Coordinates of C-alpha atoms in Angstrom, one line a residue:
Chain A
X1 CA 0.0 0.0 0.0
X2 CA 2.8 2.4 1.0
X3 CA 4.8 1.2 -1.9
X4 CA 1.9 1.9 -4.3
X5 CA 1.4 5.3 -2.8
X6 CA 5.1 6.0 -3.3
X7 CA 4.9 5.0 -6.9
X8 CA 1.9 7.3 -7.5
X9 CA 4.1 10.1 -6.3
X10 CA 6.8 9.2 -8.7
X11 CA 4.4 9.1 -11.7
X12 CA 2.8 12.5 -11.0
X13 CA 6.0 14.2 -10.1
X14 CA 4.6 17.5 -9.1
X15 CA 1.5 16.6 -7.0
X16 CA 2.1 15.5 -3.4
X17 CA -0.6 13.3 -1.9
X18 CA 1.0 13.1 1.5
X19 CA -2.3 13.3 3.3
X20 CA -3.8 10.4 1.3
X21 CA -0.6 8.4 1.9
X22 CA -0.7 8.8 5.7
X23 CA -4.3 7.9 5.8
X24 CA -3.5 4.6 4.0
X25 CA -0.6 3.7 6.2
X26 CA -2.1 2.5 9.5
X27 CA -3.1 -1.0 8.3
X28 CA -0.3 -3.6 9.0
X29 CA 1.0 -5.3 5.9
X30 CA 0.1 -9.0 5.2
X31 CA 3.7 -10.0 4.7
X32 CA 7.1 -8.5 5.6
X33 CA 8.0 -7.8 2.1
X34 CA 6.2 -5.7 -0.6
X35 CA 4.4 -7.7 -3.4
X36 CA 6.6 -8.9 -6.3
X37 CA 5.1 -7.3 -9.3
X38 CA 6.4 -6.0 -12.6
X39 CA 7.9 -2.5 -12.7
X40 CA 5.5 0.3 -13.5
X41 CA 7.9 2.7 -15.3
X42 CA 10.2 0.4 -17.3
X43 CA 10.2 0.2 -21.1
X44 CA 8.8 -3.4 -21.1
X45 CA 5.6 -5.1 -22.1
X46 CA 4.9 -6.1 -18.5
X47 CA 5.2 -2.5 -17.4
X48 CA 2.9 -1.4 -20.1
X49 CA 0.3 -4.0 -19.1
X50 CA 0.6 -2.9 -15.5
X51 CA 0.1 0.8 -16.4
X52 CA -3.0 -0.2 -18.5
X53 CA -4.4 -2.3 -15.6
X54 CA -3.8 0.7 -13.2
X55 CA -5.8 2.9 -15.6
X56 CA -8.6 0.4 -15.8
X57 CA -8.6 0.1 -12.0
X58 CA -8.8 3.9 -11.7
X59 CA -11.8 4.1 -14.0
X60 CA -13.6 1.2 -12.2
X61 CA -13.0 2.8 -8.8
X62 CA -14.0 6.3 -9.7
X63 CA -16.4 7.6 -7.0
X64 CA -18.8 9.4 -9.4
X65 CA -19.9 9.3 -13.0
X66 CA -18.3 12.7 -13.8
X67 CA -15.0 11.5 -12.3
X68 CA -15.2 8.3 -14.4
X69 CA -15.9 10.2 -17.6
X70 CA -13.0 12.6 -16.7
X71 CA -10.5 9.8 -16.3
X72 CA -11.7 7.9 -19.3
X73 CA -11.4 10.9 -21.6
X74 CA -8.3 12.4 -20.0
X75 CA -5.6 11.3 -22.4
X76 CA -5.7 13.2 -25.7
X77 CA -4.2 11.7 -28.8
X78 CA -5.0 12.3 -32.6
X79 CA -8.3 10.7 -33.4
X80 CA -10.6 10.4 -36.4
X81 CA -13.4 12.9 -36.5
X82 CA -16.6 11.1 -37.6
X83 CA -19.2 13.4 -39.1
X84 CA -22.7 12.0 -39.2
X85 CA -23.7 14.2 -42.1
X86 CA -21.1 13.4 -44.7
X87 CA -20.7 13.5 -48.5
X88 CA -18.3 10.6 -48.5
X89 CA -19.3 7.7 -50.7
X90 CA -20.7 4.5 -49.0
X91 CA -20.2 6.1 -45.6
X92 CA -22.9 4.1 -44.0
X93 CA -21.0 0.8 -44.6
X94 CA -17.8 2.3 -43.0
X95 CA -19.8 3.7 -40.0
X96 CA -21.5 0.3 -39.5
X97 CA -18.1 -1.3 -39.2
X98 CA -16.8 1.4 -36.8
X99 CA -19.7 1.0 -34.5
X100 CA -20.4 -2.7 -34.9
X101 CA -24.0 -2.0 -36.1
X102 CA -26.3 -4.2 -38.1
X103 CA -28.7 -2.3 -40.3
X104 CA -32.2 -3.7 -40.8
X105 CA -34.3 -2.0 -43.4
X106 CA -37.8 -1.0 -42.3
X107 CA -39.0 -0.2 -38.8
X108 CA -39.4 -2.8 -36.1
X109 CA -43.0 -4.2 -35.8
X110 CA -43.5 -2.6 -32.3
X111 CA -42.8 1.0 -33.4
X112 CA -45.0 0.7 -36.5
X113 CA -48.1 -0.8 -34.7
X114 CA -48.5 1.5 -31.8
X115 CA -51.7 3.7 -31.6
X116 CA -55.0 3.2 -33.4
X117 CA -56.4 5.9 -35.6
X118 CA -60.0 7.1 -35.2
X119 CA -62.5 4.9 -36.9
X120 CA -64.4 7.8 -38.5
X121 CA -61.2 9.5 -39.8
X122 CA -59.5 9.0 -43.1
X123 CA -58.1 5.8 -44.5
X124 CA -56.5 3.2 -42.2
X125 CA -52.8 3.6 -42.4
X126 CA -50.6 0.6 -42.9
X127 CA -49.5 -1.3 -39.8
X128 CA -52.4 -0.6 -37.5
X129 CA -54.0 -3.7 -36.0
X130 CA -57.7 -4.3 -36.5
X131 CA -60.2 -2.2 -34.4
X132 CA -60.7 -3.4 -30.9
X133 CA -57.9 -6.0 -31.2
X134 CA -55.5 -5.5 -28.3
X135 CA -52.2 -4.5 -29.8
X136 CA -50.1 -6.0 -27.0
X137 CA -47.7 -3.1 -26.6
X138 CA -50.0 -0.2 -27.2
X139 CA -53.4 -0.9 -25.4
X140 CA -53.5 -0.1 -21.7
X141 CA -55.7 -3.0 -20.4
X142 CA -56.6 -1.4 -17.0
X143 CA -57.7 1.9 -18.6
X144 CA -60.2 0.4 -21.0
X145 CA -60.1 0.9 -24.8
X146 CA -57.1 3.0 -26.1
X147 CA -58.1 6.6 -26.9
X148 CA -58.4 7.1 -30.7
X149 CA -56.2 9.4 -32.5
X150 CA -57.8 12.0 -34.8
X151 CA -55.7 11.8 -38.0
X152 CA -57.6 14.7 -39.6
X153 CA -56.7 17.0 -36.7
X154 CA -53.1 16.0 -36.8
X155 CA -53.0 16.5 -40.5
X156 CA -54.5 20.0 -40.2
X157 CA -52.0 20.9 -37.5
X158 CA -49.1 19.8 -39.7
X159 CA -50.5 21.7 -42.7
X160 CA -51.0 24.8 -40.6
X161 CA -47.4 24.8 -39.5
X162 CA -46.1 24.2 -43.0
X163 CA -48.2 26.9 -44.5
X164 CA -47.2 29.4 -41.8
X165 CA -43.6 28.8 -42.4
X166 CA -43.6 28.6 -46.2
X167 CA -46.5 30.7 -47.3
X168 CA -48.1 33.0 -44.9
X169 CA -45.0 34.4 -43.3
X170 CA -43.1 36.7 -45.7
X171 CA -39.4 36.1 -45.3
X172 CA -36.6 37.6 -47.3
X173 CA -34.5 35.6 -49.7
X174 CA -32.2 33.1 -48.0
X175 CA -28.5 33.7 -48.1
X176 CA -26.3 31.3 -50.0
X177 CA -26.5 27.7 -48.6
X178 CA -28.9 28.8 -45.8
X179 CA -32.1 27.4 -47.3
X180 CA -32.4 24.9 -44.5
X181 CA -32.2 27.5 -41.8
X182 CA -34.7 29.7 -43.7
X183 CA -37.7 27.4 -44.1
X184 CA -37.1 23.8 -43.1
X185 CA -35.5 24.5 -39.7
X186 CA -38.3 26.6 -38.3
X187 CA -40.9 24.3 -39.8
X188 CA -39.4 21.3 -38.1
X189 CA -39.1 23.1 -34.7
X190 CA -42.7 24.3 -34.9
X191 CA -44.0 20.9 -36.1
X192 CA -42.3 19.0 -33.3
X193 CA -43.3 21.4 -30.5
X194 CA -46.9 21.5 -31.7
X195 CA -47.2 17.8 -32.1
X196 CA -45.5 17.2 -28.7
X197 CA -47.9 19.6 -27.0
X198 CA -50.9 18.0 -28.7
X199 CA -49.8 14.4 -27.8
X200 CA -48.8 15.2 -24.1
X201 CA -52.2 14.0 -22.9
X202 CA -51.8 10.7 -24.6
X203 CA -48.2 10.1 -23.6
X204 CA -47.3 11.1 -20.0
X205 CA -43.7 10.6 -20.8
X206 CA -43.8 13.6 -23.2
X207 CA -45.2 15.7 -20.4
X208 CA -42.1 15.0 -18.3
X209 CA -39.7 15.4 -21.3
X210 CA -37.3 18.1 -22.2
X211 CA -37.1 19.5 -25.7
X212 CA -33.5 20.8 -26.6
X213 CA -33.0 23.2 -29.4
X214 CA -29.7 22.7 -31.3
X215 CA -28.0 20.7 -28.6
X216 CA -24.6 19.1 -28.8
X217 CA -24.0 15.4 -28.7
X218 CA -20.5 14.1 -28.4
X219 CA -19.0 10.6 -27.9
X220 CA -15.4 9.3 -27.9
X221 CA -14.5 5.6 -28.4
X222 CA -11.8 3.2 -29.4
X223 CA -12.2 0.5 -32.1
X224 CA -9.6 -1.7 -33.6
X225 CA -5.8 -1.3 -33.7
X226 CA -3.3 0.2 -36.1
X227 CA 0.4 0.5 -36.4
X228 CA 1.7 4.1 -36.1
X229 CA 3.1 5.1 -39.5
X230 CA 5.5 7.9 -38.9
X231 CA 6.6 10.0 -36.0
X232 CA 8.6 9.3 -32.8
X233 CA 6.2 6.4 -32.0
X234 CA 6.7 4.7 -35.4
X235 CA 6.0 1.0 -35.4
X236 CA 4.0 0.8 -32.2
X237 CA 0.5 -0.6 -32.1
X238 CA -2.1 1.9 -31.1
X239 CA -5.9 1.7 -30.7
X240 CA -7.9 3.6 -33.4
X241 CA -9.7 6.5 -31.7
X242 CA -12.9 8.1 -33.0
X243 CA -14.9 11.1 -31.9
X244 CA -18.4 12.1 -33.0
X245 CA -19.4 15.8 -32.6
X246 CA -23.0 16.1 -33.6
X247 CA -25.5 19.0 -33.5
X248 CA -29.0 17.7 -34.1
X249 CA -31.6 20.3 -34.8
X250 CA -33.9 19.1 -32.0
X251 CA -33.8 16.5 -29.3
X252 CA -36.4 15.1 -26.8
X253 CA -34.9 13.7 -23.6
X254 CA -37.0 11.8 -21.0
X255 CA -36.5 10.7 -17.4
X256 CA -37.5 7.1 -18.1
X257 CA -35.8 4.8 -20.6
X258 CA -37.6 3.5 -23.7
X259 CA -38.2 -0.3 -23.6
X260 CA -36.0 -2.7 -25.5
X261 CA -37.1 -3.6 -29.0
X262 CA -35.4 -7.0 -29.2
X263 CA -33.5 -9.1 -26.6
X264 CA -29.9 -8.1 -25.8
X265 CA -28.2 -11.1 -27.4
X266 CA -30.2 -11.3 -30.6
X267 CA -28.2 -11.5 -33.9
X268 CA -30.0 -9.9 -36.8
X269 CA -27.4 -9.7 -39.5
X270 CA -23.7 -9.2 -40.4
X271 CA -21.5 -6.3 -39.5
X272 CA -19.3 -5.3 -42.6
X273 CA -15.6 -5.8 -42.0
X274 CA -13.4 -3.3 -43.8
X275 CA -9.7 -4.0 -43.7
X276 CA -8.6 -0.6 -45.0
X277 CA -7.6 2.3 -42.8
X278 CA -10.4 4.8 -42.0
X279 CA -8.5 7.6 -43.7
X280 CA -9.4 6.1 -47.0
X281 CA -13.1 7.0 -46.5
X282 CA -11.9 9.9 -46.3
X283 CA -11.7 10.5 -42.6
X284 CA -9.2 12.9 -40.9
X285 CA -7.4 13.0 -37.6
X286 CA -7.2 15.8 -35.1
X287 CA -6.3 16.0 -31.5
X288 CA -8.7 18.0 -29.2
X289 CA -10.9 17.5 -26.2
X290 CA -12.4 14.0 -25.8
X291 CA -16.0 14.9 -25.0
X292 CA -18.9 12.6 -24.0
X293 CA -22.1 14.5 -23.8
X294 CA -25.8 13.8 -24.4
X295 CA -27.1 17.3 -24.4
X296 CA -27.3 17.9 -20.7
X297 CA -24.9 17.2 -17.8
X298 CA -24.9 14.0 -15.7
X299 CA -27.0 15.5 -12.9
X300 CA -30.0 16.2 -15.2
X301 CA -33.0 14.0 -14.4
X302 CA -33.9 13.6 -18.1
X303 CA -30.8 11.4 -18.8
X304 CA -32.4 9.0 -21.3
X305 CA -33.0 9.8 -25.0
X306 CA -36.3 9.6 -26.8
X307 CA -36.1 11.2 -30.2
X308 CA -33.6 13.3 -32.2
X309 CA -34.5 15.4 -35.2
X310 CA -31.8 16.1 -37.7
X311 CA -31.9 18.6 -40.5
X312 CA -29.9 17.9 -43.7
X313 CA -27.9 21.1 -44.6
X314 CA -28.2 22.8 -47.9
X315 CA -24.8 21.6 -49.2
X316 CA -26.0 18.0 -49.0
X317 CA -29.5 18.4 -50.5
X318 CA -31.0 15.9 -53.0
X319 CA -30.6 18.2 -56.0
X320 CA -26.9 18.4 -55.7
X321 CA -26.6 14.6 -55.6
X322 CA -28.9 14.3 -58.6
X323 CA -26.8 16.8 -60.5
X324 CA -23.6 14.9 -59.8
X325 CA -25.2 11.6 -60.9
X326 CA -25.0 10.2 -57.3
X327 CA -28.7 9.3 -56.7
X328 CA -27.8 6.1 -54.7
X329 CA -25.8 8.2 -52.2
X330 CA -28.9 10.1 -51.1
X331 CA -30.1 7.1 -49.0
X332 CA -26.5 6.5 -47.9
X333 CA -26.4 10.0 -46.4
X334 CA -29.6 9.5 -44.4
X335 CA -28.5 6.0 -43.2
X336 CA -25.0 7.2 -42.2
X337 CA -26.5 10.2 -40.3
X338 CA -28.9 7.9 -38.5
X339 CA -26.4 5.3 -37.5
X340 CA -23.6 7.7 -36.4
X341 CA -25.9 10.2 -34.5
X342 CA -27.9 7.5 -32.7
X343 CA -24.8 5.5 -31.8
X344 CA -23.2 8.5 -30.3
X345 CA -26.4 9.5 -28.4
X346 CA -27.2 6.0 -27.0
X347 CA -23.6 5.2 -26.2
X348 CA -23.2 8.6 -24.3
X349 CA -26.5 7.8 -22.4
X350 CA -25.0 4.4 -21.5
X351 CA -21.8 6.1 -20.3
X352 CA -23.8 8.5 -18.2
X353 CA -25.2 5.4 -16.4
X354 CA -21.7 4.2 -15.6
X355 CA -21.2 1.6 -18.4
X356 CA -18.1 1.6 -20.5
X357 CA -16.1 -0.8 -22.7
X358 CA -14.9 -2.8 -19.6
X359 CA -18.3 -2.7 -17.9
X360 CA -20.6 -3.5 -20.8
X361 CA -24.3 -2.5 -20.7
X362 CA -26.6 -4.9 -18.9
X363 CA -29.8 -3.6 -20.5
X364 CA -30.2 -2.3 -24.1
X365 CA -30.4 1.5 -24.7
X366 CA -33.0 2.5 -27.3
X367 CA -33.4 5.8 -29.1
X368 CA -35.1 7.1 -32.2
X369 CA -34.3 9.7 -34.8
X370 CA -36.1 11.5 -37.6
X371 CA -33.8 12.8 -40.4
X372 CA -35.3 15.3 -42.8
X373 CA -34.5 18.0 -45.3
X374 CA -37.8 19.8 -44.9
X375 CA -39.7 17.7 -47.3
X376 CA -38.4 14.1 -47.2
X377 CA -38.5 12.2 -43.9
X378 CA -36.6 9.1 -42.9
X379 CA -37.1 7.3 -39.6
X380 CA -34.5 5.4 -37.6
X381 CA -34.5 3.3 -34.4
X382 CA -31.3 2.3 -32.7
X383 CA -30.7 -0.3 -30.0
X384 CA -27.3 -0.2 -28.3
X385 CA -26.4 -3.7 -27.1
X386 CA -22.7 -3.4 -26.5
X387 CA -20.1 -0.7 -25.8
X388 CA -17.2 -3.2 -25.9
X389 CA -15.6 -2.2 -29.2
X390 CA -11.9 -2.0 -28.3
X391 CA -9.5 -4.6 -29.6
X392 CA -9.3 -6.6 -26.4
X393 CA -13.0 -6.5 -25.5
X394 CA -14.5 -7.1 -29.0
X395 CA -12.9 -10.6 -29.3
X396 CA -15.3 -12.5 -27.1
X397 CA -18.3 -10.3 -27.6
X398 CA -21.1 -11.8 -29.7
X399 CA -23.4 -8.8 -29.2
X400 CA -24.1 -6.3 -32.0
X401 CA -25.8 -3.0 -32.1
X402 CA -28.9 -2.8 -34.3
X403 CA -30.3 0.1 -36.3
X404 CA -33.7 0.0 -38.1
X405 CA -34.3 2.6 -40.7
X406 CA -36.7 3.5 -43.5
X407 CA -36.0 5.2 -46.9
X408 CA -36.8 8.8 -47.2
X409 CA -40.4 9.6 -48.1
X410 CA -41.9 13.0 -49.0
X411 CA -44.3 14.5 -46.5
X412 CA -46.0 16.6 -49.1
X413 CA -45.5 17.3 -52.8
X414 CA -45.7 21.0 -53.2
X415 CA -47.1 24.1 -51.4
X416 CA -49.2 26.3 -53.7
X417 CA -51.5 29.3 -53.0
X418 CA -52.2 28.4 -49.4
X419 CA -52.8 24.7 -50.1
X420 CA -50.6 21.7 -49.4
X421 CA -50.7 19.3 -52.3
X422 CA -50.1 15.6 -52.0
X423 CA -49.9 15.3 -48.2
X424 CA -48.6 11.9 -47.1
X425 CA -50.4 10.5 -44.1
X426 CA -48.1 7.6 -43.6
X427 CA -45.1 9.8 -42.8
X428 CA -47.2 11.8 -40.3
X429 CA -48.3 8.5 -38.8
X430 CA -44.8 7.3 -38.4
X431 CA -43.8 10.6 -36.7
X432 CA -46.7 10.3 -34.3
X433 CA -45.9 6.7 -33.5
X434 CA -42.3 7.8 -32.7
X435 CA -43.6 10.6 -30.4
X436 CA -46.0 8.2 -28.6
X437 CA -43.4 5.6 -27.9
X438 CA -43.2 5.0 -24.1
X439 CA -42.2 2.4 -21.6
X440 CA -44.8 -0.3 -20.8
X441 CA -45.4 0.8 -17.2
X442 CA -46.8 4.2 -18.3
Chain B
X1 CA -5.3 29.5 -70.1
X2 CA -7.1 32.9 -70.2
X3 CA -8.6 33.9 -66.9
X4 CA -12.3 33.5 -66.7
X5 CA -14.4 36.6 -65.9
X6 CA -18.1 36.9 -65.4
X7 CA -19.9 37.0 -68.8
X8 CA -16.9 35.6 -70.7
X9 CA -16.8 32.5 -72.8
X10 CA -16.8 29.1 -71.2
X11 CA -13.4 27.5 -71.5
X12 CA -13.5 24.5 -73.8
X13 CA -10.5 22.3 -74.4
X14 CA -10.7 19.9 -77.4
X15 CA -7.3 18.3 -77.5
X16 CA -5.9 18.4 -74.0
X17 CA -2.2 17.8 -73.7
X18 CA -2.6 16.4 -70.2
X19 CA -1.7 12.8 -69.5
X20 CA -2.9 10.6 -66.7
X21 CA -0.9 7.7 -65.6
X22 CA -2.7 4.9 -63.6
X23 CA -0.3 3.6 -61.0
X24 CA -0.3 0.8 -58.5
X25 CA -1.1 2.2 -55.1
X26 CA 1.7 1.9 -52.6
X27 CA -0.8 1.6 -49.7
X28 CA -3.9 -0.7 -50.2
X29 CA -6.8 1.4 -51.4
X30 CA -10.6 0.5 -51.3
X31 CA -11.9 -1.5 -54.3
X32 CA -13.6 1.5 -56.0
X33 CA -10.5 3.8 -55.8
X34 CA -8.0 4.2 -58.7
X35 CA -4.8 6.0 -58.2
X36 CA -3.4 8.3 -61.0
X37 CA -0.3 10.5 -61.4
X38 CA -1.5 13.6 -63.2
X39 CA -0.1 16.9 -64.4
X40 CA 0.4 19.5 -61.7
X41 CA -1.9 21.9 -63.5
X42 CA -4.9 19.6 -63.5
X43 CA -7.7 20.2 -61.0
X44 CA -10.3 17.8 -59.6
X45 CA -12.9 19.1 -62.0
X46 CA -10.5 18.6 -64.9
X47 CA -9.7 15.1 -63.9
X48 CA -13.4 14.2 -63.6
X49 CA -14.3 15.7 -67.0
X50 CA -11.2 14.1 -68.6
X51 CA -12.2 10.6 -67.5
X52 CA -15.9 11.0 -68.2
X53 CA -15.7 12.6 -71.6
X54 CA -12.7 10.9 -73.1
X55 CA -12.8 7.4 -71.5
X56 CA -16.5 7.2 -70.5
X57 CA -15.5 6.2 -67.0
X58 CA -18.2 7.2 -64.4
X59 CA -16.5 9.2 -61.7
X60 CA -18.1 9.7 -58.3
X61 CA -15.4 11.6 -56.4
X62 CA -11.8 12.8 -56.9
X63 CA -9.3 13.8 -54.3
X64 CA -5.9 15.1 -55.1
X65 CA -2.6 15.8 -53.4
X66 CA 0.8 17.0 -54.5
X67 CA 3.8 14.8 -53.7
X68 CA 6.9 16.7 -53.1
X69 CA 10.0 15.2 -54.8
X70 CA 13.0 15.1 -52.4
X71 CA 16.0 17.4 -52.9
X72 CA 18.5 15.4 -50.9
X73 CA 20.6 13.5 -53.4
X74 CA 23.8 15.0 -54.6
X75 CA 25.6 14.6 -57.9
X76 CA 29.3 14.3 -58.5
X77 CA 29.7 18.1 -58.1
X78 CA 27.9 18.0 -54.7
X79 CA 25.0 19.9 -56.1
X80 CA 21.6 18.9 -54.9
X81 CA 19.5 17.0 -57.4
X82 CA 15.8 17.4 -57.1
X83 CA 13.3 14.6 -57.9
X84 CA 10.4 16.2 -59.7
X85 CA 7.1 17.0 -57.9
X86 CA 3.9 15.3 -59.1
X87 CA 0.2 15.4 -58.4
X88 CA -1.6 12.2 -57.3
X89 CA -5.3 11.8 -57.8
X90 CA -7.5 9.3 -56.1
X91 CA -10.6 8.7 -58.2
X92 CA -13.6 6.9 -56.8
X93 CA -15.6 5.2 -59.5
X94 CA -19.4 5.6 -59.7
X95 CA -22.2 3.0 -60.3
X96 CA -20.6 0.5 -58.0
X97 CA -17.6 -0.2 -60.3
X98 CA -14.4 -1.6 -58.9
X99 CA -10.8 -1.7 -60.1
X100 CA -7.9 -3.8 -59.1
X101 CA -4.5 -2.8 -60.5
X102 CA -3.3 -5.8 -62.6
X103 CA -0.1 -7.8 -62.0
X104 CA 2.0 -6.7 -64.9
X105 CA 4.8 -9.3 -64.3
X106 CA 3.1 -12.6 -63.8
X107 CA 5.3 -15.7 -63.2
X108 CA 5.4 -17.7 -66.5
X109 CA 4.9 -21.4 -66.4
X110 CA 8.0 -23.2 -67.7
X111 CA 7.3 -25.9 -70.3
X112 CA 9.2 -29.2 -70.1
X113 CA 11.8 -28.2 -72.7
X114 CA 13.0 -25.0 -70.9
X115 CA 12.8 -26.8 -67.6
X116 CA 15.1 -29.7 -68.7
X117 CA 17.4 -27.2 -70.4
X118 CA 17.6 -25.2 -67.1
X119 CA 18.4 -28.4 -65.2
X120 CA 21.1 -29.3 -67.6
X121 CA 22.6 -25.9 -67.4
X122 CA 22.7 -26.0 -63.6
X123 CA 24.3 -29.4 -63.5
X124 CA 27.0 -28.3 -66.0
X125 CA 27.8 -25.2 -63.8
X126 CA 28.0 -27.4 -60.7
X127 CA 30.4 -29.8 -62.5
X128 CA 32.6 -26.8 -63.6
X129 CA 32.8 -25.5 -60.1
X130 CA 33.7 -28.9 -58.7
X131 CA 36.6 -29.1 -61.1
X132 CA 38.0 -25.7 -59.9
X133 CA 37.8 -26.7 -56.3
X134 CA 40.9 -28.1 -54.7
X135 CA 41.4 -31.3 -52.7
X136 CA 38.5 -31.6 -50.2
X137 CA 40.9 -33.3 -47.7
X138 CA 42.8 -29.9 -47.4
X139 CA 39.6 -28.3 -45.9
X140 CA 39.4 -25.2 -48.2
X141 CA 43.1 -24.2 -47.7
X142 CA 44.6 -23.1 -51.0
X143 CA 47.2 -25.4 -52.6
X144 CA 50.1 -22.8 -52.6
X145 CA 50.0 -23.0 -48.8
X146 CA 52.5 -25.5 -47.5
X147 CA 56.1 -26.2 -47.0

């Protein structure tokens, strides 16, 4: 004990923990001699292993979550900056391999079948079970028949918001590359706040939720190993470090966690294995603060995520892809954004609960996202089953993270003369299902 | 080329005197990436148009970098000799196409005649070397060494 305290003084050099050392002394040692262990400062593999074990012990023994995150993200080294909204080709395949995620097209059956629309309202939308039949996840048995949703009222709300932003309000011409901030951004904000307020009565979780405007979400992780190419550390094996810094347009955080979609150990597909370096994507390295943040600090009661809303910027809009003959990359953009943003958010939520790659998650973390460019909407669900992505912990880990996602569908065709033409009810239905998602107890 | 000003004519080049050299990548590249050495004056847009218009190759993305040629070697007059700089372009192909740089020097299979001739030649060379070796009982010591 005294020996270990001494060695800690040697490592720090400048800081003197004399009080901590004297507090640890009184216990009589088990044997006369100090334990025979490898050196901690030598240039040997045993010493490196001992330093690594000491670091893991420090993180395990951290007294609070903030301290744990601080020690975990203390050492700064060059890392790859992963941008969720990227123009890189086939980025979603690369992102799936970085985050060990399986992509399943289409939404999971639970999210699609939640509430029942009003019998007298417009056409039945796909996925809703028959009237009166107890949808096992949605109906609340003790409270009698589930309250019907008025699709017409929701549609009129959405159309009102759309017309207000794009027709009634006279705005100036948008600046270059600022189209999304001009119309689509305010429309999305108003739509989400209006629908959330309308559905509060149906979903008590929304009443206790927090809506963040332009929050920041950050996550830092290691995955795989590489050999350092040039520099004074040439030839050594280093973990590959990644950091996601995401700024969703809107975010709903809730105090209770969403229920799991599938069991923790379920295997739904293959994770792509890419043997090339991430810099070929292209992905670039920089060294800066390793931040892990969900949108609020650890002490906030709303520490679980519900839904994120992302806005595609003007530089990545559909028209530009079509002009460059890259139509297939449009869906890739939506998928990559969904996978990267949701992985960062769910993993940061898990770290806020004290899990990390040595202490893997014991329950799955679920979040949802809606990615839109103002007209086309794509819906994503993410279930985080594992945080163990480092080279040592990934070897015996059969769990994979799962992401469900749809293709982007238009909400409306065109806005003309105070009318919205070609309104798509299915997209609105999906949006409402997402907002009404809640744990089974509520 | 004449500098473009607003309202001026669009620059059209009909017979470019640029050349693009496809090279084997030193570092393994993804399957859809082809590596070229191009003229220093070419831009990413130039490279894209060149490949699409002349060779009908669908190009999804182009990234370029300039490789600095070292100036460390010295000639017999101790003057520094510079290796020329060149621009490298990494072209990602569109429409899901892939490209693997071919092996330009494959190992040729030897037919029976050349093989037997090679064996004969090796045996002859061995016999010649045996003749020029000295007495094996002397253990490699030359025959002029002695009393």
